[in-house]
mmCIF file of C-alpha atoms in Angstrom:
data_model
loop_
_atom_site.group_PDB
_atom_site.id
_atom_site.type_symbol
_atom_site.label_atom_id
_atom_site.label_comp_id
_atom_site.label_asym_id
_atom_site.label_seq_id
_atom_site.Cartn_x
_atom_site.Cartn_y
_atom_site.Cartn_z
ATOM 1 C CA ALA A 5 20.753 9.722 5.098
ATOM 2 C CA ASP A 6 23.982 7.982 4.918
ATOM 3 C CA GLY A 7 26.796 7.194 7.410
ATOM 4 C CA LEU A 8 29.446 8.829 4.901
ATOM 5 C CA ALA A 9 27.424 11.826 4.486
ATOM 6 C CA ARG A 10 30.083 14.059 5.355
ATOM 7 C CA TYR A 11 32.685 12.456 3.066
ATOM 8 C CA TYR A 12 30.238 13.248 -0.021
ATOM 9 C CA LEU A 13 29.888 16.704 1.311
ATOM 10 C CA ARG A 14 33.836 17.456 1.035
ATOM 11 C CA ILE A 15 33.917 16.076 -2.377
ATOM 12 C CA LEU A 16 30.652 18.033 -3.377
ATOM 13 C CA ASP A 17 32.455 21.025 -1.771
ATOM 14 C CA GLU A 18 36.180 20.645 -2.955
ATOM 15 C CA HIS A 19 34.050 20.262 -6.585
ATOM 16 C CA GLY A 20 31.906 23.761 -5.907
ATOM 17 C CA LEU A 21 28.669 21.894 -6.034
ATOM 18 C CA ALA A 22 25.509 21.817 -5.087
ATOM 19 C CA PRO A 23 22.888 18.901 -4.645
ATOM 20 C CA PRO A 24 19.105 19.388 -4.376
ATOM 21 C CA HIS A 25 18.766 17.415 -1.873
ATOM 22 C CA SER A 26 22.199 17.317 1.075
ATOM 23 C CA PRO A 27 22.552 13.927 2.695
ATOM 24 C CA ILE A 28 22.677 13.565 6.236
ATOM 25 C CA GLN A 29 25.686 11.783 8.447
ATOM 26 C CA CYS A 30 23.700 9.019 10.265
ATOM 27 C CA PRO A 31 24.768 5.507 10.268
ATOM 28 C CA VAL A 32 21.878 2.782 9.913
ATOM 29 C CA GLU A 33 22.675 1.781 13.350
ATOM 30 C CA GLU A 34 21.268 4.951 14.689
ATOM 31 C CA LEU A 35 18.476 6.150 12.367
ATOM 32 C CA HIS A 36 15.950 5.791 15.588
ATOM 33 C CA SER A 37 18.014 8.518 16.714
ATOM 34 C CA CYS A 38 18.393 11.035 12.987
ATOM 35 C CA PHE A 39 14.095 10.373 12.320
ATOM 36 C CA PRO A 40 11.838 10.365 14.317
ATOM 37 C CA PRO A 41 9.450 6.658 14.246
ATOM 38 C CA GLY A 42 7.685 6.392 10.914
ATOM 39 C CA HIS A 43 9.044 9.423 9.272
ATOM 40 C CA PHE A 44 9.032 7.861 6.021
ATOM 41 C CA ASP A 45 7.397 5.691 3.457
ATOM 42 C CA VAL A 46 9.353 3.716 2.037
ATOM 43 C CA VAL A 47 13.287 2.995 3.103
ATOM 44 C CA HIS A 48 16.083 1.851 0.410
ATOM 45 C CA MET A 49 19.393 0.298 0.457
ATOM 46 C CA ARG A 50 22.093 -0.299 -1.599
ATOM 47 C CA ASN A 51 24.843 -2.481 -1.034
ATOM 48 C CA ALA A 52 26.191 -1.143 1.863
ATOM 49 C CA LEU A 53 24.292 -2.810 4.727
ATOM 50 C CA ASP A 54 27.484 -5.134 4.902
ATOM 51 C CA HIS A 55 29.616 -2.273 5.701
ATOM 52 C CA VAL A 56 27.642 -2.170 8.478
ATOM 53 C CA PHE A 57 28.720 -3.404 12.273
ATOM 54 C CA ASP A 58 25.188 -4.793 13.002
ATOM 55 C CA PRO A 59 23.087 -5.405 10.201
ATOM 56 C CA LEU A 60 20.513 -7.252 11.738
ATOM 57 C CA LEU A 61 19.884 -3.893 14.367
ATOM 58 C CA GLY A 62 20.084 -1.893 10.966
ATOM 59 C CA ILE A 63 17.407 -3.439 9.492
ATOM 60 C CA GLN A 64 14.943 -3.480 13.056
ATOM 61 C CA ARG A 65 16.067 0.595 12.916
ATOM 62 C CA MET A 66 14.932 0.832 8.943
ATOM 63 C CA LEU A 67 11.659 -0.590 10.010
ATOM 64 C CA HIS A 68 11.512 2.217 13.041
ATOM 65 C CA VAL A 69 11.195 5.208 10.652
ATOM 66 C CA VAL A 70 9.644 3.951 7.962
ATOM 67 C CA ARG A 71 5.633 4.093 8.759
ATOM 68 C CA PRO A 72 3.159 1.683 9.326
ATOM 69 C CA GLY A 73 2.158 -0.509 6.349
ATOM 70 C CA GLY A 74 5.807 1.117 4.505
ATOM 71 C CA TRP A 75 8.681 -0.569 2.881
ATOM 72 C CA VAL A 76 11.915 -1.125 3.767
ATOM 73 C CA HIS A 77 13.727 -2.828 0.240
ATOM 74 C CA LEU A 78 16.964 -3.922 0.170
ATOM 75 C CA ARG A 79 19.422 -4.812 -2.213
ATOM 76 C CA HIS A 80 22.831 -5.859 -2.165
ATOM 77 C CA ALA A 81 25.128 -8.451 -4.194
ATOM 78 C CA ARG A 82 24.827 -11.998 -3.214
ATOM 79 C CA ASN A 83 27.857 -13.037 -0.409
ATOM 80 C CA GLU A 84 30.060 -10.170 -1.314
ATOM 81 C CA GLY A 85 31.618 -10.532 2.012
ATOM 82 C CA ILE A 86 33.735 -13.484 1.185
ATOM 83 C CA ALA A 87 35.385 -12.064 -1.776
ATOM 84 C CA GLY A 88 36.189 -9.179 0.839
ATOM 85 C CA SER A 89 37.334 -12.057 2.785
ATOM 86 C CA PHE A 90 34.818 -10.033 5.983
ATOM 87 C CA ARG A 91 37.332 -7.664 6.573
ATOM 88 C CA ASN A 92 35.751 -5.311 8.730
ATOM 89 C CA GLY A 93 34.734 -1.678 7.758
ATOM 90 C CA LEU A 94 34.531 -3.364 4.151
ATOM 91 C CA HIS A 95 32.594 -6.451 3.203
ATOM 92 C CA GLN A 96 31.900 -7.910 7.055
ATOM 93 C CA TRP A 97 29.164 -9.991 6.382
ATOM 94 C CA ALA A 98 27.319 -11.567 3.262
ATOM 95 C CA PHE A 99 23.842 -11.622 1.629
ATOM 96 C CA ASP A 100 22.134 -14.862 0.239
ATOM 97 C CA THR A 101 18.580 -16.741 -0.241
ATOM 98 C CA ILE A 102 17.563 -20.064 2.164
ATOM 99 C CA GLU A 103 15.617 -21.284 -0.672
ATOM 100 C CA CYS A 104 13.576 -23.505 1.154
ATOM 101 C CA PRO A 105 14.364 -23.613 5.128
ATOM 102 C CA GLU A 106 12.214 -25.477 7.902
ATOM 103 C CA SER A 107 10.471 -22.156 8.898
ATOM 104 C CA SER A 108 9.835 -20.932 6.105
ATOM 105 C CA ALA A 109 6.487 -19.278 5.887
ATOM 106 C CA ARG A 110 3.923 -20.542 2.160
ATOM 107 C CA SER A 111 2.685 -19.107 -0.639
ATOM 108 C CA GLU A 112 -0.738 -18.980 -1.076
ATOM 109 C CA SER A 113 -0.387 -21.931 -3.123
ATOM 110 C CA GLY A 114 1.495 -23.750 -0.665
ATOM 111 C CA GLY A 115 5.142 -23.702 -2.065
ATOM 112 C CA CYS A 116 7.891 -22.329 0.006
ATOM 113 C CA VAL A 117 8.553 -18.793 0.279
ATOM 114 C CA PRO A 118 12.895 -18.522 0.202
ATOM 115 C CA SER A 119 14.447 -16.513 3.514
ATOM 116 C CA PHE A 120 16.405 -14.139 3.136
ATOM 117 C CA LEU A 121 20.177 -15.335 5.187
ATOM 118 C CA LEU A 122 22.503 -12.958 7.339
ATOM 119 C CA TRP A 123 25.916 -14.305 7.499
ATOM 120 C CA ASN A 124 29.247 -14.742 8.281
ATOM 121 C CA PRO A 125 31.762 -17.340 9.494
ATOM 122 C CA GLU A 126 30.543 -16.702 13.181
ATOM 123 C CA LEU A 127 26.965 -16.198 12.175
ATOM 124 C CA ARG A 128 23.987 -17.177 10.118
ATOM 125 C CA LEU A 129 20.201 -15.954 10.690
ATOM 126 C CA ASP A 130 17.109 -16.384 8.833
ATOM 127 C CA VAL A 131 16.705 -12.682 9.017
ATOM 128 C CA THR A 132 12.872 -13.180 7.193
ATOM 129 C CA ALA A 133 12.179 -15.881 10.691
ATOM 130 C CA GLU A 134 13.574 -13.213 12.758
ATOM 131 C CA LEU A 135 11.929 -10.700 11.471
ATOM 132 C CA LEU A 136 8.756 -12.347 10.931
ATOM 133 C CA ALA A 137 8.372 -13.437 14.443
ATOM 134 C CA SER A 138 9.331 -10.537 16.467
ATOM 135 C CA GLY A 139 6.288 -9.072 14.854
ATOM 136 C CA LEU A 140 8.418 -6.352 12.772
ATOM 137 C CA ALA A 141 7.714 -6.851 9.428
ATOM 138 C CA GLN A 142 4.301 -7.976 8.385
ATOM 139 C CA GLU A 143 6.320 -9.622 4.434
ATOM 140 C CA VAL A 144 9.260 -10.504 3.959
ATOM 141 C CA HIS A 145 10.242 -10.897 -0.237
ATOM 142 C CA THR A 146 13.253 -12.403 -0.959
ATOM 143 C CA GLU A 147 14.567 -13.358 -4.758
ATOM 144 C CA LEU A 148 17.760 -13.444 -6.546
ATOM 145 C CA HIS A 149 18.198 -11.215 -9.307
ATOM 146 C CA ASP A 150 21.240 -10.324 -12.063
ATOM 147 C CA HIS A 151 23.677 -7.833 -11.052
ATOM 148 C CA PRO A 152 22.732 -5.051 -12.263
ATOM 149 C CA SER A 153 26.391 -3.973 -13.482
ATOM 150 C CA ASP A 154 26.350 -4.572 -17.543
ATOM 151 C CA ASP A 155 30.339 -5.735 -16.892
ATOM 152 C CA ALA A 156 29.468 -7.946 -14.210
ATOM 153 C CA PRO A 157 30.452 -11.794 -14.778
ATOM 154 C CA GLU A 158 27.119 -13.948 -16.129
ATOM 155 C CA ASP A 159 27.084 -15.742 -12.839
ATOM 156 C CA GLU A 160 27.194 -13.399 -9.875
ATOM 157 C CA ARG A 161 23.577 -12.124 -8.409
ATOM 158 C CA TYR A 162 21.600 -9.849 -6.338
ATOM 159 C CA VAL A 163 19.913 -10.117 -3.115
ATOM 160 C CA TYR A 164 16.418 -8.110 -2.933
ATOM 161 C CA VAL A 165 14.736 -8.496 -0.052
ATOM 162 C CA ASP A 166 11.630 -6.251 0.495
ATOM 163 C CA ILE A 167 10.180 -6.061 4.409
ATOM 164 C CA ARG A 168 6.884 -4.650 5.146
ATOM 165 C CA LYS A 169 6.316 -3.348 8.296
ATOM 166 C CA PRO A 170 2.727 -3.988 9.554
ATOM 167 C CA THR A 171 0.491 -1.464 9.778
ATOM 168 C CA ASP A 172 -1.354 -0.822 13.174
ATOM 169 C CA ALA A 173 -4.370 -2.675 12.233
ATOM 170 C CA GLU A 174 -2.527 -5.854 11.542
ATOM 171 C CA LEU A 175 -0.386 -5.026 14.687
ATOM 172 C CA GLY A 176 -3.445 -4.815 17.195
ATOM 173 C CA ARG A 177 -4.625 -8.141 15.436
ATOM 174 C CA ARG A 178 -1.182 -9.926 15.950
ATOM 175 C CA LEU A 179 -1.025 -8.496 19.673
ATOM 176 C CA ALA A 180 -5.413 -9.612 20.686
#
């Protein structure tokens, strides 16, 4: 699914190409109306969530369409909203890590676990804390990685976020 699928389909048609699987027109905030709950084992988004109007809602919708125990994988350029001047429709959000927030979960060794930060000039949100507190996520792993492009400047990084939806049993224990 992609919010720009209709444009990709037009380009494919113009060039007489037929992909093995056609993209489905569906903005991330509307995934719940395009797919049933628990439809996917894994949902992946790369360098696109910073373009949407409500990225937290988009993450919530991705978790809605992934099965219990399934994963949502996000791969985004770090703080790209800054370079894009936080313009609507382009890079209106920035993603980063919070190395040791007060609300941070602890690893098995007792060290703090980095959190996923979603921000722009008007809002800063610890997404890890939000998803864990709401029960929408059982695990959230956030790491900085080298930029995947060979020609990217050395200091440019990517934020990798892996979110696991609770299983039905985990959700039941939480509600008990």
